[in-house]
Short mmCIF file of C-alpha atoms in Angstrom, two decimals:
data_model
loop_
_atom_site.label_atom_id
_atom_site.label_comp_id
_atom_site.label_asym_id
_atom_site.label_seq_id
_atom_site.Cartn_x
_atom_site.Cartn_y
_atom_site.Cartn_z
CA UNK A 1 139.47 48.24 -124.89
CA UNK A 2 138.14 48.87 -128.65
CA UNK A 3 137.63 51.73 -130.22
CA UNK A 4 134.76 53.88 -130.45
CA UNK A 5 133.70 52.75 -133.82
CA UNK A 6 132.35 49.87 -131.89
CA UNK A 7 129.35 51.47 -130.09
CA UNK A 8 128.03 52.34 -133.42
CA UNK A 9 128.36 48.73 -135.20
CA UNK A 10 125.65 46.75 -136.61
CA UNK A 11 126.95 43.79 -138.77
CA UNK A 12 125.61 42.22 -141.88
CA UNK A 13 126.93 38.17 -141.24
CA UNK A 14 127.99 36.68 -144.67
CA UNK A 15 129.32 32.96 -145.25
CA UNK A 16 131.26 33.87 -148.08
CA UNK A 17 131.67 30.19 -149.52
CA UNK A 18 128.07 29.43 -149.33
CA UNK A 19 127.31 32.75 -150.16
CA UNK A 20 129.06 32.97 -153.78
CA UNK A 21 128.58 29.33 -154.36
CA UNK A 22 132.21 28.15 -153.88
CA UNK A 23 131.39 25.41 -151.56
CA UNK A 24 132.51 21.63 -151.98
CA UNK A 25 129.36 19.33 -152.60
CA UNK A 26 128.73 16.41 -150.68
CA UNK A 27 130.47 14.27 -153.10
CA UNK A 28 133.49 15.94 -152.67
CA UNK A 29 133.70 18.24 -155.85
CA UNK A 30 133.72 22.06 -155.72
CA UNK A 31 131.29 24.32 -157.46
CA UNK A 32 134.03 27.21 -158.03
CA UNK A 33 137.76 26.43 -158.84
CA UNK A 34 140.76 28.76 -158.64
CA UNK A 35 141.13 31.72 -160.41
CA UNK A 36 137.18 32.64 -160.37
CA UNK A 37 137.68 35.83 -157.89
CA UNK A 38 134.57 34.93 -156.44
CA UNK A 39 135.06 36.93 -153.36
CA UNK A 40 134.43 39.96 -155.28
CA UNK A 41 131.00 39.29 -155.55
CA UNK A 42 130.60 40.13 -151.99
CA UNK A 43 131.23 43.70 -153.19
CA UNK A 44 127.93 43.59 -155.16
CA UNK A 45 125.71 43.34 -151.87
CA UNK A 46 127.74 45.78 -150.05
CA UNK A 47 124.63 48.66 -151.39
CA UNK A 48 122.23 46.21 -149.80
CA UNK A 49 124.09 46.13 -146.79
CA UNK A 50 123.94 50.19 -146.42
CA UNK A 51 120.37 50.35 -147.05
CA UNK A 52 119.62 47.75 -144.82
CA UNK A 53 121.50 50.14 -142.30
CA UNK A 54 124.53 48.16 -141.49
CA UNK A 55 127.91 49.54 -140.49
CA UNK A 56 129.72 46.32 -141.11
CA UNK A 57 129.87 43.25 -143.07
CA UNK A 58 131.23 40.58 -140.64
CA UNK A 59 132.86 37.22 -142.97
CA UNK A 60 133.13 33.80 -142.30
CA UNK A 61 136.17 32.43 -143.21
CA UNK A 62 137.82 33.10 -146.16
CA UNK A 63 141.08 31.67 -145.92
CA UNK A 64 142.64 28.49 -147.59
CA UNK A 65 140.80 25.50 -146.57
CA UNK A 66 139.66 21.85 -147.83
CA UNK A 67 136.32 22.12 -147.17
CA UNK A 68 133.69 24.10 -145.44
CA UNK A 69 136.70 26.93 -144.29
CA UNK A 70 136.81 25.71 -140.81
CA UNK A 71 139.57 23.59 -141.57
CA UNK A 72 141.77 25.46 -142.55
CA UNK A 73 144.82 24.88 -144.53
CA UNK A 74 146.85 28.49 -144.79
CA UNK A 75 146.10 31.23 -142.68
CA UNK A 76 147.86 33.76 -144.78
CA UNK A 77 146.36 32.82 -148.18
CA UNK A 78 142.99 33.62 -149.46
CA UNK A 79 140.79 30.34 -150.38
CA UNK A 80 141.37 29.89 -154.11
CA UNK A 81 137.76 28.96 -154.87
CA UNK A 82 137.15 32.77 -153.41
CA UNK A 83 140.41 34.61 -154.85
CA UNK A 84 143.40 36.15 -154.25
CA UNK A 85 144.97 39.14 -152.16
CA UNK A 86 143.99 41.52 -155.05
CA UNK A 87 140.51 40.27 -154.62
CA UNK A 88 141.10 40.78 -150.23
CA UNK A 89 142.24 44.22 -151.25
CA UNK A 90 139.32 45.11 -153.63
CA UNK A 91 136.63 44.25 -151.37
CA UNK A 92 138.26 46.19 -148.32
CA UNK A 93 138.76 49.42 -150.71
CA UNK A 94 135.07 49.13 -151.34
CA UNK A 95 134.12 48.40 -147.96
CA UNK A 96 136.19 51.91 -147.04
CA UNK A 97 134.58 54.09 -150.27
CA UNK A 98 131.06 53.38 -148.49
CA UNK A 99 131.97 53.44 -145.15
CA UNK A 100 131.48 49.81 -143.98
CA UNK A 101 133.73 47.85 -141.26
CA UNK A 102 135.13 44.58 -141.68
CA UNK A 103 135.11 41.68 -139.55
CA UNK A 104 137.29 38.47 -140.21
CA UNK A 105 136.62 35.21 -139.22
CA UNK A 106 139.53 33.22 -137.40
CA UNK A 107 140.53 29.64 -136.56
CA UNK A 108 142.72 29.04 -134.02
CA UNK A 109 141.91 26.56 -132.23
CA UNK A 110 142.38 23.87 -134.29
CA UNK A 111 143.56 23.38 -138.43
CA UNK A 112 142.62 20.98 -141.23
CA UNK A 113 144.94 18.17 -142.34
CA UNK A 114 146.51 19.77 -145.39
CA UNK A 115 147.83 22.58 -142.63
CA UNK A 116 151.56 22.40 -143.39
CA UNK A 117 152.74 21.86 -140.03
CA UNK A 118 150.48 18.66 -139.51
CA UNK A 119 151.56 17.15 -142.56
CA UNK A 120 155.21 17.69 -141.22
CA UNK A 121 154.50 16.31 -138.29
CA UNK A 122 155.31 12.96 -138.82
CA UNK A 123 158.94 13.68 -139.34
CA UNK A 124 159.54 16.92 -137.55
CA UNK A 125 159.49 16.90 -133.91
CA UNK A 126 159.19 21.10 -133.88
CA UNK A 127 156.44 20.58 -135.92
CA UNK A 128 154.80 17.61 -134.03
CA UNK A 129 154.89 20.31 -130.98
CA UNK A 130 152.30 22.87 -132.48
CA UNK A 131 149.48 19.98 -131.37
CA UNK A 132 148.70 18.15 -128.62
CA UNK A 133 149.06 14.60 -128.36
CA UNK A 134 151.91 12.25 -131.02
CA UNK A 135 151.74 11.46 -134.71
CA UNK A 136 148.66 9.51 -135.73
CA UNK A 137 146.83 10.29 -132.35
CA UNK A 138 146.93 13.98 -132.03
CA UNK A 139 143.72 15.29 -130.62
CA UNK A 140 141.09 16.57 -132.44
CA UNK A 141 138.36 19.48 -131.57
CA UNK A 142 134.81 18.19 -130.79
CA UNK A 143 135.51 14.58 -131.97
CA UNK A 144 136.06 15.98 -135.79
CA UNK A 145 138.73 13.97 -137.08
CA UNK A 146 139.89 16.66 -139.89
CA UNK A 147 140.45 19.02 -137.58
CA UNK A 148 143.75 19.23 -135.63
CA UNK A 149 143.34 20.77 -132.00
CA UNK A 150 146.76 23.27 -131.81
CA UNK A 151 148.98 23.24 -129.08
CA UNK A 152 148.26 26.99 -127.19
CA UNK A 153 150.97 25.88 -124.71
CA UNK A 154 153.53 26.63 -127.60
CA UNK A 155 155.21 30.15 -127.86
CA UNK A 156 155.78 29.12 -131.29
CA UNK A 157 151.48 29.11 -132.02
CA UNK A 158 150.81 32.33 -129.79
CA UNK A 159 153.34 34.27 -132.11
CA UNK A 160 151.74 33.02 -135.00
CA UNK A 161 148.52 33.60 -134.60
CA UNK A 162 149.84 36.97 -133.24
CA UNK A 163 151.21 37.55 -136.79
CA UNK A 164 148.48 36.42 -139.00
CA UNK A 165 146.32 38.31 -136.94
CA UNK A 166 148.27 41.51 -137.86
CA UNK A 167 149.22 40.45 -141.18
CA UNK A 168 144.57 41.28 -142.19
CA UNK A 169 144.57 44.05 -139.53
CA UNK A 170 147.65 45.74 -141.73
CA UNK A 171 145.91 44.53 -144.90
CA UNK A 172 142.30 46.79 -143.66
CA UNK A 173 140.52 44.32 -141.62
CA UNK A 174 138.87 45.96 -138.36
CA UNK A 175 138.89 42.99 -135.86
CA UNK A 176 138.40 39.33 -135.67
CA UNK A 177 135.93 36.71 -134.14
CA UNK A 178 137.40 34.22 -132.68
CA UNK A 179 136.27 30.70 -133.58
CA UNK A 180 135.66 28.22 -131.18
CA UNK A 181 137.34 30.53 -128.68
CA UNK A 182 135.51 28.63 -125.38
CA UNK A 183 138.18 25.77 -126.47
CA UNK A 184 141.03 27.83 -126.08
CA UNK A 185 142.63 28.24 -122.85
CA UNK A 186 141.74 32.02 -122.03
CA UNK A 187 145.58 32.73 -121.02
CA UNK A 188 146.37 31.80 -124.54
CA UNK A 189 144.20 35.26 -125.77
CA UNK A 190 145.15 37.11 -122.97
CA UNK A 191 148.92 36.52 -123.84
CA UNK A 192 148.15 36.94 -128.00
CA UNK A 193 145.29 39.87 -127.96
CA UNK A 194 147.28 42.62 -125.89
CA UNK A 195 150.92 42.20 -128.38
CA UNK A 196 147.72 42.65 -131.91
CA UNK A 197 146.60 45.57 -129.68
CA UNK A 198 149.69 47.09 -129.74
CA UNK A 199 150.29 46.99 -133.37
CA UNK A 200 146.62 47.83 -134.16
CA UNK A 201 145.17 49.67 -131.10
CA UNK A 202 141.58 50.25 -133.02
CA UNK A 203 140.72 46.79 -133.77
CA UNK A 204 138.10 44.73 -132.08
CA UNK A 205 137.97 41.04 -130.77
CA UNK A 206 134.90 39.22 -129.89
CA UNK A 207 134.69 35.54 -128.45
CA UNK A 208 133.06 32.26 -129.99
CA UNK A 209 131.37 31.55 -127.02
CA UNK A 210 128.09 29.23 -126.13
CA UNK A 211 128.17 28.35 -122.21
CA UNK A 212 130.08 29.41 -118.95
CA UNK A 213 130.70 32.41 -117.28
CA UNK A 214 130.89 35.09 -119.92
CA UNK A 215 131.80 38.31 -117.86
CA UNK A 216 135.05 35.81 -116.15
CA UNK A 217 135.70 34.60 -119.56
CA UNK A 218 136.09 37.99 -121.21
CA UNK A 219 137.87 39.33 -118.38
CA UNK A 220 140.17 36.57 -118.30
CA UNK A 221 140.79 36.19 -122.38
CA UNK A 222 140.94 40.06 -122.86
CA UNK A 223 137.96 39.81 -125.08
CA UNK A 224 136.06 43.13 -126.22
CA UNK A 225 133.22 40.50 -126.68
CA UNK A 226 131.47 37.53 -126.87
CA UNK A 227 128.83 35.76 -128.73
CA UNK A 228 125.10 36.16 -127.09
CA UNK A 229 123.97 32.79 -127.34
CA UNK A 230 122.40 32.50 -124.02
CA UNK A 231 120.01 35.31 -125.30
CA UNK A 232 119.70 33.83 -128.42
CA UNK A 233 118.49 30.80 -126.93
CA UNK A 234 116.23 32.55 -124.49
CA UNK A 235 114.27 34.90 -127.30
CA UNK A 236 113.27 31.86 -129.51
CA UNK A 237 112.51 29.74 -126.86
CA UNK A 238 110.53 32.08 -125.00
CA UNK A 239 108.55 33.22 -127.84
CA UNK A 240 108.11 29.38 -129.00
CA UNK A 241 106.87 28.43 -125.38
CA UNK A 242 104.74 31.30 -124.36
CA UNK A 243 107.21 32.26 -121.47
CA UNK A 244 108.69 35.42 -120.63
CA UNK A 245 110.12 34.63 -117.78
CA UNK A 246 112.98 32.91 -119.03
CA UNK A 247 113.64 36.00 -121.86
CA UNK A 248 113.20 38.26 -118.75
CA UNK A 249 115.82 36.13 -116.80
CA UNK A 250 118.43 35.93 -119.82
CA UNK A 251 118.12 40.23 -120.14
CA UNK A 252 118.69 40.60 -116.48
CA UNK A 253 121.94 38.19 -116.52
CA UNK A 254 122.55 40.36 -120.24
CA UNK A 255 122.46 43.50 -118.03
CA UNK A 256 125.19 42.24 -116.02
CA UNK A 257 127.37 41.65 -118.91
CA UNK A 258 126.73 45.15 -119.99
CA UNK A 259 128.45 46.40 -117.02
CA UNK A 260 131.56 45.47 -118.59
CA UNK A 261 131.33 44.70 -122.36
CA UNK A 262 129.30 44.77 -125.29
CA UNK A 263 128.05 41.40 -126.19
CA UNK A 264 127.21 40.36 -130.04
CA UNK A 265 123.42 39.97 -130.36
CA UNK A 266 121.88 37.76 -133.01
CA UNK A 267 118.70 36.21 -133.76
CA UNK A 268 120.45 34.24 -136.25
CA UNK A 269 124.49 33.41 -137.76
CA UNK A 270 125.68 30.73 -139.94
CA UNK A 271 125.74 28.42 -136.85
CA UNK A 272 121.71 28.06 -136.26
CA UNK A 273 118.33 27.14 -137.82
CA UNK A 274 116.66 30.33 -139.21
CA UNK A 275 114.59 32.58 -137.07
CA UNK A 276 111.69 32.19 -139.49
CA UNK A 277 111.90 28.45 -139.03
CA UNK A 278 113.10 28.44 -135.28
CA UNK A 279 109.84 30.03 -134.38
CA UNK A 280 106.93 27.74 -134.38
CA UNK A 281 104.85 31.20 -135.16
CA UNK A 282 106.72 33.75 -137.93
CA UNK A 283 104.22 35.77 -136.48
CA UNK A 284 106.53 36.73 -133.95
CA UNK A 285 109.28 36.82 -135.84
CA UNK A 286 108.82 40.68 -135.55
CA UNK A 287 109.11 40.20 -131.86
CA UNK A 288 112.35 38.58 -131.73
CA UNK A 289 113.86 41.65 -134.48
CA UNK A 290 112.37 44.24 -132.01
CA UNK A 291 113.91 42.86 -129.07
CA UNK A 292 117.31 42.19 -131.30
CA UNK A 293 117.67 46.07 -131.73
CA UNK A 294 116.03 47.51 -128.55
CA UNK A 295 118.18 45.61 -126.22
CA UNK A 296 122.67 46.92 -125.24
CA UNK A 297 124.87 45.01 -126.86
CA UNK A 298 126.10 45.30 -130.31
CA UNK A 299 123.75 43.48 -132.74
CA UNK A 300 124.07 41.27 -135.80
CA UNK A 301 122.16 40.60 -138.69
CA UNK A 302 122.46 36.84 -140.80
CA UNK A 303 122.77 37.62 -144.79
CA UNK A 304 118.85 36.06 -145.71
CA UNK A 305 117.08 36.60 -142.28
CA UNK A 306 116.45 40.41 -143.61
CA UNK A 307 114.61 38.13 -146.71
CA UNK A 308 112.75 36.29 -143.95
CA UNK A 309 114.49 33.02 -145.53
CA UNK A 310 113.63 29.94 -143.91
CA UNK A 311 116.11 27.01 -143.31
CA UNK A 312 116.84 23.99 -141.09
CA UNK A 313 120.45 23.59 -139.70
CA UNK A 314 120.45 19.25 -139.71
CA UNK A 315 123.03 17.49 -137.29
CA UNK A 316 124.48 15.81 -139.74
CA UNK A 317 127.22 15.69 -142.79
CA UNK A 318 126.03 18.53 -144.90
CA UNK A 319 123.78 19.66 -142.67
CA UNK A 320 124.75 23.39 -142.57
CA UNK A 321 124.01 23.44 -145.87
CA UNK A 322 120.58 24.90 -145.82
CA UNK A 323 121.43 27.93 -143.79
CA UNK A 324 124.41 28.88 -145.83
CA UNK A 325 122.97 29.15 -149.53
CA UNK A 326 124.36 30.80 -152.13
CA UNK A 327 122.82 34.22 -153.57
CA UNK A 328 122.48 35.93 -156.84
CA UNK A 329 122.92 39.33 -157.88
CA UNK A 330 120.90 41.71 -156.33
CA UNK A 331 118.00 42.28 -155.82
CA UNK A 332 116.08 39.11 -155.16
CA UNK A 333 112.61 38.34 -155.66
CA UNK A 334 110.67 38.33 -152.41
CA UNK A 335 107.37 36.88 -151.63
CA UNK A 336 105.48 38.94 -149.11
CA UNK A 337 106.79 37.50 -146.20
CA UNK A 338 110.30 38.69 -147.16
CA UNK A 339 108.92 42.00 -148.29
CA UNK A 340 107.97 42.51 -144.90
CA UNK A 341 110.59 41.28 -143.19
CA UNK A 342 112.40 43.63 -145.22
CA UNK A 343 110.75 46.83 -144.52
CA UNK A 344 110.97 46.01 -140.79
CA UNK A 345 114.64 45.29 -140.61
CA UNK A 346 115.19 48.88 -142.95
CA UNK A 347 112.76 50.59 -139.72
CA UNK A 348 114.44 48.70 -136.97
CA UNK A 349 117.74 48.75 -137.90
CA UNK A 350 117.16 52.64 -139.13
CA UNK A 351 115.77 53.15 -135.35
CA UNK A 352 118.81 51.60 -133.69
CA UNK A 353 120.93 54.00 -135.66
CA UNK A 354 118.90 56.76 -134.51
CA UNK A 355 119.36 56.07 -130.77
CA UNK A 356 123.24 54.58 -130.56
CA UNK A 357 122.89 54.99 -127.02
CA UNK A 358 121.04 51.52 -126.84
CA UNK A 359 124.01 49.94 -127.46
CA UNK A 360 124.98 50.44 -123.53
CA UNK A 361 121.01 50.49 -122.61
CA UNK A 362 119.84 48.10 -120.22
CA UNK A 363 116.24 46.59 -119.74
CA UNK A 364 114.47 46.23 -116.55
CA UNK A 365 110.88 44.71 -116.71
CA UNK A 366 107.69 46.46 -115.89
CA UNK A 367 105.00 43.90 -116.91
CA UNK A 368 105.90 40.74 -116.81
CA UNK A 369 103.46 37.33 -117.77
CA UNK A 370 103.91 34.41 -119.76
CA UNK A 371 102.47 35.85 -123.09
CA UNK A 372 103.03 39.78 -121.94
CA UNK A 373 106.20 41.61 -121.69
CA UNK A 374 106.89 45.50 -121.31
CA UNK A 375 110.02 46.65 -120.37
CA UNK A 376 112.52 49.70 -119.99
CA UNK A 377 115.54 50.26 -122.29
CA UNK A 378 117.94 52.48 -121.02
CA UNK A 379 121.30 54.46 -120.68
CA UNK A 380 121.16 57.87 -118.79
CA UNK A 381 118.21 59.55 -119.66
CA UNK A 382 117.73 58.02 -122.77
CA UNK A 383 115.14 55.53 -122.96
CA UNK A 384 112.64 53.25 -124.71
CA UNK A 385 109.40 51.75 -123.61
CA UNK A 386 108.94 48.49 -125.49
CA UNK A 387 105.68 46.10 -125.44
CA UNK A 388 104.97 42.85 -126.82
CA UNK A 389 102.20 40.67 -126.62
CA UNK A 390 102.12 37.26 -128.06
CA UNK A 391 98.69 36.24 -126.81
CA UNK A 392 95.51 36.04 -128.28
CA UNK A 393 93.89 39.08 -126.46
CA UNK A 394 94.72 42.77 -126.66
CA UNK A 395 97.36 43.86 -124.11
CA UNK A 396 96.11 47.69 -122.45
CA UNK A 397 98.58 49.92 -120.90
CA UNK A 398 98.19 52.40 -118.96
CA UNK A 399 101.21 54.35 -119.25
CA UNK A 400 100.76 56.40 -115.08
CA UNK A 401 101.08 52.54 -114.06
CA UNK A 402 104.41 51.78 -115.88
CA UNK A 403 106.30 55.08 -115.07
CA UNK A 404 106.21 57.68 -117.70
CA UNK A 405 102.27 59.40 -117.55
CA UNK A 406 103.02 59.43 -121.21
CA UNK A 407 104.79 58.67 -124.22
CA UNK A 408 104.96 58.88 -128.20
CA UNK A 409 104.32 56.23 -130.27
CA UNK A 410 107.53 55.46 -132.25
CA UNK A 411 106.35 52.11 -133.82
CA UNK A 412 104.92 48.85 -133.87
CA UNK A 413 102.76 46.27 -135.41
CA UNK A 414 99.45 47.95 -136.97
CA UNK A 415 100.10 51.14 -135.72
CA UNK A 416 102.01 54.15 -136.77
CA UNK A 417 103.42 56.62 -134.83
CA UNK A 418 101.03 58.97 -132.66
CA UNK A 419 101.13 61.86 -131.31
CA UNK A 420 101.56 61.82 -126.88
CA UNK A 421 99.13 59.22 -125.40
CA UNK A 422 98.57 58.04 -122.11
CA UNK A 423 97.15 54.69 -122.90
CA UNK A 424 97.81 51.63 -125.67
CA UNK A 425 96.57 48.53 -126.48
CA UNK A 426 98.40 46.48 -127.80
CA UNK A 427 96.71 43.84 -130.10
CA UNK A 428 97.09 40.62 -130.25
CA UNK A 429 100.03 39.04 -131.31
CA UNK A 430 101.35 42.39 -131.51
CA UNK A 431 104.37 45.57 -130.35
CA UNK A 432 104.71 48.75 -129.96
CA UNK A 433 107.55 50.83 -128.81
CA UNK A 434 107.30 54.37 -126.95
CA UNK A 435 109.45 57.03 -126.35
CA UNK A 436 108.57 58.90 -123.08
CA UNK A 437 107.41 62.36 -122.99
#
């Protein structure tokens, strides 16, 4: 349904209130007030975000809330501790000059208490109707007291979010994720999405969404996508537990998905413990990157993980905290672990961009053990050989056994790129990918 733009994205995830320190502290007082056009700052990484080899910059929310922007308060107004609309329309001009996408962040499924229409809804019954459930025991989403589940059965909320939707498209936005969007009912989108389409035919719409039946749910909601976690889950956990049969399982139900949308790939978002501290090894953090940009789908990379930053999401108040810091001015200091997590998102991300056809490539497995997995990556005739080896002994291929007699050594851990060969080892704890001849 989107555009083509879309099979050429890679995003660069920001939390903007974290990310230029506007966020309320624990003890309720905010580190940036109005009128600081804080947003703007955003504009300063946007040279990172090219060299790292993005195409987008996708935002968390940025519009009027209490607290963490989840809750929000005016869907229309930018958050004063970020700015105003001249601030909105100063980042998107800059975004355009350098040729960067923009993704916006939006809340509809439920609102914070200072949202207009819940504070009316004491004494206005038309109001009352935009959530489910009476005055002083409407329902909330997830148990979260500030935030007011909306009514999706009212025409009244479809043509609103219809409208604010359109209002950023019109403004230069390039699509939306949809928060919390496995709480919505999915006739809700598919009533909503088609009337934005209309108005903005080119913009793109991908799905908060953690468990269930993706392909149905995307089908059903009119998504263009949906959020990866199942694969998510399954590279970290299969790394962590020395077992590739679950990864191999979650890329075989990820092919199926393929067959009828892209899904948004992450190793990491604003949601979720850092990679670097998710894996028990960061030895294999390079694993999980390599299998982020080899694999369909359209990937995503979390502002810090390109630093190799480490941090703990805590279920708790505050506990987000950690993975959403804020950041200075470019560039920042790096130790050698974030030097080389650098470099290797630059390559990686640089090699996606040199083969766009992986974004509709599909994997099938030729070696498959708990600590060894080579696979296929491919769309037509276009494809990838990829190996990785998280054990303790060298991994040898022998290329006549896996399909191509040979291939070229395009990268991987300890070893640059070679001419033809027939046969690799791959060392412990190590990758390589292949192109075959």
């Amino acid at each position: 349904m989107s555009s083509a733009w879309v099979a050429h994205a890679i995003w660069w995830q920001v939390y903007p209130l974290g990310f230029v320190g506007a966020f309320r502290t624990p003890e309720g007082s905010t580190q940036a007030g109005p009128g600081e056009h804080r947003l703007r700052r955003l504009v300063d990484w946007f040279d990172h975000a090219i060299e790292l080899g993005a195409s987008g910059i996708a935002l968390g929310p940025i519009f009027a809330s209490r607290t963490h922007g989840y809750d929000t308060t005016d869907h229309y107004r930018i958050d004063p501790r970020l700015g105003d609309d001249d601030d909105f329309d100063y980042l998107i001009a800059q975004a355009r000059v350098r040729g960067l996408r923009v993704l916006l962040d939006g809340v509809f499924n439920h609102v914070g208490t200072d949202f207009s229409r819940y504070r009316d809804a004491t004494h206005d019954d038309a109001a009352a109707r935009w959530f489910h459930g009476r005055p002083g025991r409407f329902h909330t989403f997830e148990g979260h007291s500030e935030l007011i589940t909306l009514n999706h059965g009212n025409p009244d909320v479809g043509d609103y979010v219809v409208d604010v939707m359109a209002h950023w498209l019109q403004r230069g936005a390039d699509g939306w994720r949809l928060d919390a969007a496995y709480a919505v009912p999915p006739q809700f989108w598919a009533q909503t999405l088609p009337r934005v389409r209309t108005l903005h035919p080119g913009a793109w719409f991908v799905g908060e969404l953690i468990h269930g039946d993706y392909a149905a749910i995307v089908e059903q909601a009119t998504f263009d996508s949906a959020t990866q976690y199942e694969l998510w889950k399954a590279i970290w956990s299969s790394l962590n537990d020395g077992n590739f049969f679950e990864l191999d399982w979650a890329l075989q139900r990820h092919n199926t998905f393929l067959a009828s949308f892209a899904p948004l790939t992450f190793i990491g978002n604003h949601d979720v413990t850092r990679i670097a501290s998710r894996l028990d090894n960061t030895d294999q953090v390079p694993h999980a990157l390599v299998l982020l940009l080899t694999v369909g789908g359209v990937p995503s990379v979390y502002a810090g993980d390109e630093f190799g930053f480490r941090a703990v999401k805590e279920e708790r108040y505050g506990g987000d905290d950690a993975i959403r810091p804020e950041f200075g001015s470019p560039p920042l200091p790096l130790d050698d672990f974030g030097a080389e997590m650098w470099r290797l998102h630059r390559f990686l991300v640089g090699l996606r961009r040199r083969h766009p056809w992986l974004h509709a490539a599909t994997t099938t497995a030729l070696r498959l053990a708990n600590q060894h997995y080579v696979y296929e990556t491919r769309s037509g005739d276009d494809a990838l050989l990829v190996a990785l080896n998280i054990g303790d002994e060298p991994l040898p291929l022998e290329l006549s056994e896996l399909g191509p007699a040979r291939a070229e050594v395009v990268a991987g851990s300890a070893a640059p790129p070679s001419d033809v060969v027939g046969e690799v080892t791959v060392e412990p704890r190590g990758w390589r990918i292949l192109r075959p001849a």
